[in-house]
Short mmCIF file of C-alpha atoms and ligand atoms in Angstrom, two decimals:
data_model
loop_
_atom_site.label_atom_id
_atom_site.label_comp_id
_atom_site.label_asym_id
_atom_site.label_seq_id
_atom_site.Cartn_x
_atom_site.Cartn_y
_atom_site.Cartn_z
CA UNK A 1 -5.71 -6.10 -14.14
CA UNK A 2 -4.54 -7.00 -10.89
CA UNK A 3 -2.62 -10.51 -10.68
CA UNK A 4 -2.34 -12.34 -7.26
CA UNK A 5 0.06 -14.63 -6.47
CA UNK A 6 0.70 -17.34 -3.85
CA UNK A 7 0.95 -20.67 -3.29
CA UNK A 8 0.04 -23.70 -0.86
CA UNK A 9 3.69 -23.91 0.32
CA UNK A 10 3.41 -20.88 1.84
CA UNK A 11 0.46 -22.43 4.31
CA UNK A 12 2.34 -24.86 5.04
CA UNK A 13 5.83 -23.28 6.45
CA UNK A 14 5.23 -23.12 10.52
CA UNK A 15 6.75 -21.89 12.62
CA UNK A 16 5.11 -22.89 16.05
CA UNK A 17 1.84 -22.78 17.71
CA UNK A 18 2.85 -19.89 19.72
CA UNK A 19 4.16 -17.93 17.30
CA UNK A 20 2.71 -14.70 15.66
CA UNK A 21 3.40 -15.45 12.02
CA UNK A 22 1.32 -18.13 11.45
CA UNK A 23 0.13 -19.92 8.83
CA UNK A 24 -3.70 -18.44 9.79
CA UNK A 25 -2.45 -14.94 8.67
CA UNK A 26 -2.40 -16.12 4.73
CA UNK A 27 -5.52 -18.03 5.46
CA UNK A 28 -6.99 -14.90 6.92
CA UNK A 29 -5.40 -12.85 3.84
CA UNK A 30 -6.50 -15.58 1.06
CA UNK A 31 -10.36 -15.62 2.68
CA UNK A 32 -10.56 -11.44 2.57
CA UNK A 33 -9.72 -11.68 -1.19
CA UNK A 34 -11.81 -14.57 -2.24
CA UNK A 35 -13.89 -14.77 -5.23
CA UNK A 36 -16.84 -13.66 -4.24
CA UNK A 37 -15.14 -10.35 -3.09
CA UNK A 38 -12.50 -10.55 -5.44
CA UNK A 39 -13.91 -12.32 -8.56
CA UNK A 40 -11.96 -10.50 -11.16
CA UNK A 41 -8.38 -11.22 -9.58
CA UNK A 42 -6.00 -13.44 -11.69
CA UNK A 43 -4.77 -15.97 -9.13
CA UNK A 44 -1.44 -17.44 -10.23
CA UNK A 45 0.50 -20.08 -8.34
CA UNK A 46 3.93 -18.61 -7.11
CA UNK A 47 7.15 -20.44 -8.88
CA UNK A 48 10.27 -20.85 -7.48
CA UNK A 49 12.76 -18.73 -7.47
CA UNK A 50 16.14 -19.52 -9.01
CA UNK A 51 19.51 -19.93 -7.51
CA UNK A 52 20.25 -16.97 -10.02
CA UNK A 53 17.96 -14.82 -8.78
CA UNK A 54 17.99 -15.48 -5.01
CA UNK A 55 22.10 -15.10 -4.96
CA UNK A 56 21.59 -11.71 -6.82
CA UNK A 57 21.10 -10.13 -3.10
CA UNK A 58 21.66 -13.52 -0.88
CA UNK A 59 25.38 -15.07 -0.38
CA UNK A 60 24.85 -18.21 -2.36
CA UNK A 61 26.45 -19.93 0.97
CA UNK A 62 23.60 -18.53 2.47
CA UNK A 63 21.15 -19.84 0.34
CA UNK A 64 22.22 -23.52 0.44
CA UNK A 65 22.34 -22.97 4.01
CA UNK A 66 18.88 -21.87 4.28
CA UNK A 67 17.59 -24.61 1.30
CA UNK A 68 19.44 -27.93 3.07
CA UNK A 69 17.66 -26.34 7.07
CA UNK A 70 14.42 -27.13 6.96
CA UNK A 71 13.89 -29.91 9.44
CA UNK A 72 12.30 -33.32 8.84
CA UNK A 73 10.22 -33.06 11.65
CA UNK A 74 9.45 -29.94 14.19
CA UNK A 75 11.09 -26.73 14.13
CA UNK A 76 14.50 -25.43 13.90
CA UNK A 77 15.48 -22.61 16.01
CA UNK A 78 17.74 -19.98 13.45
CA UNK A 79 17.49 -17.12 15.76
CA UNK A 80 14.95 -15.84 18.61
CA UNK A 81 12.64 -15.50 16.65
CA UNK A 82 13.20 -17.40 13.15
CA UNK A 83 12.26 -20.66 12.86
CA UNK A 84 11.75 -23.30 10.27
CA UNK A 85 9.66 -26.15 9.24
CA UNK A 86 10.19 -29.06 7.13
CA UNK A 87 8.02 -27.16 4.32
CA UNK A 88 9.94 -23.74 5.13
CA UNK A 89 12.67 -24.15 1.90
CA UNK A 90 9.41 -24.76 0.01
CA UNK A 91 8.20 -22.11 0.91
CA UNK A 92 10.58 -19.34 1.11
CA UNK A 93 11.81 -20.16 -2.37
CA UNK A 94 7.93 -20.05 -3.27
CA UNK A 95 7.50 -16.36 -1.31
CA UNK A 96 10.65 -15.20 -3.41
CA UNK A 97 10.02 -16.76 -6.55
CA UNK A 98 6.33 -14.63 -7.12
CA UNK A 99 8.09 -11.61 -6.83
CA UNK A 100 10.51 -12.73 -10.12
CA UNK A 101 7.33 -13.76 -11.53
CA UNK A 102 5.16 -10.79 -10.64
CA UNK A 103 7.70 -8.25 -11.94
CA UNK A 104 8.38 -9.65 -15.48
CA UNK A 105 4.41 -9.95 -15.38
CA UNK A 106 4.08 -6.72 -14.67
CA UNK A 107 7.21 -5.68 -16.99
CA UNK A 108 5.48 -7.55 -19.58
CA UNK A 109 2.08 -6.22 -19.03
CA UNK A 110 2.25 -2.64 -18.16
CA UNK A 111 -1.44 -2.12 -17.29
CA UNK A 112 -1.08 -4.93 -14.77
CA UNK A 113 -0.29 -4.49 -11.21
CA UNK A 114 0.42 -7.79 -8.62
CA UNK A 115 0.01 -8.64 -5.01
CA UNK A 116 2.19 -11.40 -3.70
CA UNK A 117 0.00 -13.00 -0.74
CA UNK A 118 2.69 -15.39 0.34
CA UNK A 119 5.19 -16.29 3.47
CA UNK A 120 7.40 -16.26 5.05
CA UNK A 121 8.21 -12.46 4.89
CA UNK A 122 11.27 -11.00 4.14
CA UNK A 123 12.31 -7.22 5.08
CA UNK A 124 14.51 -8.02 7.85
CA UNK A 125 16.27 -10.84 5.80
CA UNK A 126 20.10 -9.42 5.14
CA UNK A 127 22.30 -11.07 2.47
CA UNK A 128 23.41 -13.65 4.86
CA UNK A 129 21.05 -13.67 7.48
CA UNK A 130 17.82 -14.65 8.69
CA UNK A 131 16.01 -12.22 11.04
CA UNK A 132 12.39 -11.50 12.05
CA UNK A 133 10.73 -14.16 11.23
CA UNK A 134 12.46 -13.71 7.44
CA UNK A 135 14.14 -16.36 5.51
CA UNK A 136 14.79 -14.83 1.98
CA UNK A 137 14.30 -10.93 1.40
CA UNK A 138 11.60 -11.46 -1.46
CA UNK A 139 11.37 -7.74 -2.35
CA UNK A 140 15.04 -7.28 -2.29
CA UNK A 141 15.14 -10.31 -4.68
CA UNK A 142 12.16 -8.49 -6.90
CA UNK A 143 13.85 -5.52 -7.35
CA UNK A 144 17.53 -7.28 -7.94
CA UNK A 145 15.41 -8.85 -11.29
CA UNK A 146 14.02 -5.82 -12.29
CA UNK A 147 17.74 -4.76 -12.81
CA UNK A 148 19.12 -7.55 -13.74
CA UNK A 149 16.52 -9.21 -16.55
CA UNK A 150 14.78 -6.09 -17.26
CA UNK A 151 17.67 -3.29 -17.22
CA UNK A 152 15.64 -0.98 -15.26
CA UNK A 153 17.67 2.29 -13.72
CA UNK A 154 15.03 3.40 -11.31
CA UNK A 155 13.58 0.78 -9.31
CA UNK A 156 11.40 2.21 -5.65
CA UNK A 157 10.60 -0.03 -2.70
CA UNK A 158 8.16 1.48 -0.21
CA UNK A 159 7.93 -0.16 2.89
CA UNK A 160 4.52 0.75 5.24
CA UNK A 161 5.41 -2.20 7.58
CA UNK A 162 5.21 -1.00 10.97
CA UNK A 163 8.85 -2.28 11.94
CA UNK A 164 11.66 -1.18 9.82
CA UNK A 165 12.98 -3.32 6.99
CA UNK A 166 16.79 -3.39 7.26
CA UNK A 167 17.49 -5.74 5.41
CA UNK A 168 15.96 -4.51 2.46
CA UNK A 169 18.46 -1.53 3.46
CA UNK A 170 21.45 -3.36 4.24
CA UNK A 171 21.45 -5.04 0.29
CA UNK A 172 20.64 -1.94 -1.18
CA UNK A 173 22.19 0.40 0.57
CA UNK A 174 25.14 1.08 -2.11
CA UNK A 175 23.08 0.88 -4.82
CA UNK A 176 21.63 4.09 -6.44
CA UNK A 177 19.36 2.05 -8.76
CA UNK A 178 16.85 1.25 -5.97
CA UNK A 179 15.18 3.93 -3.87
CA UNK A 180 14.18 2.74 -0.31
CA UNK A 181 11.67 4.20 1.72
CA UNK A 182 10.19 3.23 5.01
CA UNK A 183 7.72 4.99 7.28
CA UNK A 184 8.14 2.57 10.86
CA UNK A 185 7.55 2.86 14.61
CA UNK A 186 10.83 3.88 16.34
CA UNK A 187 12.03 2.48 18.86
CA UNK A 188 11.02 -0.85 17.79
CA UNK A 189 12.32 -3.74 16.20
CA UNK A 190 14.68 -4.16 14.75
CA UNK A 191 16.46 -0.76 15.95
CA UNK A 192 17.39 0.97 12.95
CA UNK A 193 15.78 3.07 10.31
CA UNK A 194 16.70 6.20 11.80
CA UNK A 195 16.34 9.72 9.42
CA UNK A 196 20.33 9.89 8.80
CA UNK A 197 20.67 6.44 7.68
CA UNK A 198 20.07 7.81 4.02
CA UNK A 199 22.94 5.31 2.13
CA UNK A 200 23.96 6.16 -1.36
CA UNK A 201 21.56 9.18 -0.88
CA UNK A 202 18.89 6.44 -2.03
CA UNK A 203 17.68 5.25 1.91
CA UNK A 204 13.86 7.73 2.87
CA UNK A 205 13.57 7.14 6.32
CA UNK A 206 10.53 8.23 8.46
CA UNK A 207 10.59 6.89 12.11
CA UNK A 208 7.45 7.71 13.96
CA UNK A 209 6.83 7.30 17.33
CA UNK A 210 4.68 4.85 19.10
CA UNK A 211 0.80 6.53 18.94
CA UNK A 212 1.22 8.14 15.64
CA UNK A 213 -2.19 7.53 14.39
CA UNK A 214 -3.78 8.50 11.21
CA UNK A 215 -3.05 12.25 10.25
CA UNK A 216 0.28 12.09 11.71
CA UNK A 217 1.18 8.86 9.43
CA UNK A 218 -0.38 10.41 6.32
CA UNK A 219 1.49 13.30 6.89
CA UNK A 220 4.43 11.78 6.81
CA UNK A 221 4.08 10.27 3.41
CA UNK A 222 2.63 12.96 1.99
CA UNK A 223 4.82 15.18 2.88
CA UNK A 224 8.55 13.48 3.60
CA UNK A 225 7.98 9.97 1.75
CA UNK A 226 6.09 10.59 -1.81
CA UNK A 227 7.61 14.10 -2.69
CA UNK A 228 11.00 11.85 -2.42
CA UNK A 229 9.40 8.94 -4.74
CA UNK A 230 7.60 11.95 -6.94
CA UNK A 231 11.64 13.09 -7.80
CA UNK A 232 13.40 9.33 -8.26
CA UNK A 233 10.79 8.73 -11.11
CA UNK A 234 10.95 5.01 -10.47
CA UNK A 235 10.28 2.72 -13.18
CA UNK A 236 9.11 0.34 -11.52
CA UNK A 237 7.09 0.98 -7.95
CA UNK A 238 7.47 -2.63 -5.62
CA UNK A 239 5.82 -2.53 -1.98
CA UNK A 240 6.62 -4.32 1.07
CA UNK A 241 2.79 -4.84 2.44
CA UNK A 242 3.06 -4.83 6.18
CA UNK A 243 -0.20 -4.41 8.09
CA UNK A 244 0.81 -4.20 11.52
CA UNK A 245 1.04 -0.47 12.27
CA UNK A 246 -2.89 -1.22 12.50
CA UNK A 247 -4.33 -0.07 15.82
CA UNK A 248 -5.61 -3.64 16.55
CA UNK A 249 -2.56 -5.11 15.84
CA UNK A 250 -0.29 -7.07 18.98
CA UNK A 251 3.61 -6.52 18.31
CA UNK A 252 2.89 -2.46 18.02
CA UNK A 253 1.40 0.58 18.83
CA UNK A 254 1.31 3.15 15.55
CA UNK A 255 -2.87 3.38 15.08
CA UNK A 256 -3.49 3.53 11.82
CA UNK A 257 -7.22 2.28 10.10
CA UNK A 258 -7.44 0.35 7.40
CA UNK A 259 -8.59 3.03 5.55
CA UNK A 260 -4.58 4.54 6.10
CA UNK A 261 -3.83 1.73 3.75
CA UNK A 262 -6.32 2.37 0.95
CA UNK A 263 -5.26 6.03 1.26
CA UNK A 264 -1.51 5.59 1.00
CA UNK A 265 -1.95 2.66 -1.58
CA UNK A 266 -3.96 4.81 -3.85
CA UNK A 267 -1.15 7.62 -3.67
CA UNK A 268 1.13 5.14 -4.39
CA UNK A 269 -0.63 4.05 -7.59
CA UNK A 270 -0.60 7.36 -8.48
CA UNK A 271 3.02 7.92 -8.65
CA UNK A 272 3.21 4.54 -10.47
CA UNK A 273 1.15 5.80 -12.78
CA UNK A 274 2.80 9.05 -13.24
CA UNK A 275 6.21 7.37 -13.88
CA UNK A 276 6.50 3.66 -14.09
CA UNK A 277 3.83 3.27 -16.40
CA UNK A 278 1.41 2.38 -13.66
CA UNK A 279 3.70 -1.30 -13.04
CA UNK A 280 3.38 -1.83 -9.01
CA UNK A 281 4.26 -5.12 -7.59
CA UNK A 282 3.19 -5.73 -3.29
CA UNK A 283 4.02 -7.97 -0.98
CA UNK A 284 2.71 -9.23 2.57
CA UNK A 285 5.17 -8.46 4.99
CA UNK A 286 3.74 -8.32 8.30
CA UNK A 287 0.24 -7.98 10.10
CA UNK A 288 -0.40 -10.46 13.14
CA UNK A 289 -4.00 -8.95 14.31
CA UNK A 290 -6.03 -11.68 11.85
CA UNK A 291 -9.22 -9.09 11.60
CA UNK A 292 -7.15 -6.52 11.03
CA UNK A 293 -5.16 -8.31 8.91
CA UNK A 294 -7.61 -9.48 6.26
CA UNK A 295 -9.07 -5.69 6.02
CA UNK A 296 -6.28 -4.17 5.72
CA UNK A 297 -4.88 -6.13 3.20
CA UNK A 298 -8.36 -6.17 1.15
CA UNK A 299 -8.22 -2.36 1.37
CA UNK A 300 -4.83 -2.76 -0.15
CA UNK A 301 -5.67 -4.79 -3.20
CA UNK A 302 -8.77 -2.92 -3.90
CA UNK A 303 -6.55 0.39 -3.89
CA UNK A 304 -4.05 -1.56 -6.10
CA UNK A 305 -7.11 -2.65 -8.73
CA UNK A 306 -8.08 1.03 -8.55
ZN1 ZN B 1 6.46 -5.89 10.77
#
């Protein structure tokens, strides 16, 4: 069974008319998986997420400061790029909270997989910073619980978003329990995610350069990114769902189909399978081409649900 989570905060946190991650990209994501196409889905509304669990990989200073920003009217401005909304706290704490909720479902549940269609992202968020259009880091938060409540030793992230997700690398970094790997145009945003920065011996990076394409991507995973995942044995398998390496899509230039994602989804599954029981828990990261957007992502879930 495949659970999907979101909720109506998450339409509502905007960040400008101008800017890329808009509140049209869940609208796009929530029409591709509707219930026509998607009937047998279990749609769940996203909870919040808990001081608890958001300070697990967030300074709690941090958090407040993020929690008490959101302005009553317009935007504010919390880098070049980062902005927030009067329902951006709402949100954020919304994004977060369906990744606590989606891995003690899927703890719970073993046969059960989730998607997480929410927003704002969160791969570039640090501990005590907002980046790249990021408020909280909702996988980093994910995987913190799946320690913490659940007392897993083996927990993998695998992150297909086309720019890399430091954050996610910074919190983790010292941490053997989680395994991070990233496949990500380089140079691009934000800079890092180059093949030495390998941590506690727990950080996979693949950069790939702009024009990749297809074979080239595939090969990467299949032969760099998966063997690595194939040896941690995770427990517990979370994705960080960005759809922007797509050839249609504006901020880069890597060429991949949709199809890339069904592919490398599936092979994912299959590793999940293999060790965690089958438990796999995604989340939207990024993906500003709408159209490619919504098939990329449906090609996602229906991998996931296979
Ligand atoms: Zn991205």
């Amino acid at each position: 069974m495949l659970r999907l989570y979101t909720h109506p905060a998450c339409l509502q946190h905007d960040p400008g008319p101008a800017h890329p991650e808009s509140p049209a990209r869940l609208r796009a994501v929530l029409a591709a998986l509707d219930r026509d196409r998607f009937a047998t889905l279990d749609r769940i509304e996203a909870p919040r997420a808990s001081r608890e669990a958001l300070t697990r990989v967030h300074t709690p200073a941090y958090v407040e400061r993020i929690l008490a920003s959101a302005p009553a009217t317009g935007t504010l401005r919390l880098d070049e790029d980062t902005l927030m909304s009067p329902a951006s706290a709402e949100a954020a704490l919304r994004a977060a909270g369906a990744l606590v909720a989606a891995v003690d479902a899927v703890m719970n549940d073993p046969a059960s997989r989730a998607f997480c269609a929410v927003r704002p992202p969160g791969h570039h968020a640090t501990a005590d910073q907002a980046m790249g259009f990021c408020l909280f880091n909702n996988v980093a938060v994910g995987a913190a619980h799946a320690l913490a409540a659940h007392g897993l030793a083996r927990v993998a992230i695998a992150d297909f978003d086309v720019h890399h997700g430091n954050g996610t690398q910074d919190i983790f970094a010292a941490e053997p329990r989680v395994l991070f790997l990233s496949s990500h145009q380089s140079p691009l945003y934000p800079g890092s995610g180059s093949a030495d920065e390998t941590g506690a011996g727990n950080l996979v990076n693949a950069p790939l350069p702009a024009g990749t394409g297809s074979q080239a991507f595939r090969q990467a995973w299949a032969e760099q990114l998966l063997p690595q995942l194939d040896a941690f044995a995770p427990q517990l398998l979370l994705i960080s769902a960005g759809f922007d390496a797509h050839r249609a899509d504006p901020l880069a230039q890597l060429q991949l189909e949709a199809d890339d994602y069904a592919w490398l989804t599936a092979r994912l599954v299959d590793v999940a399978r293999t060790h965690a029981g089958g438990r796999v828990v995604s989340t939207l990261e990024g993906g500003y081409d709408l159209d490619a957007l919504a098939a990329s992502a449906a090609a996602h879930v229906s991998a996931l649900m296979g």
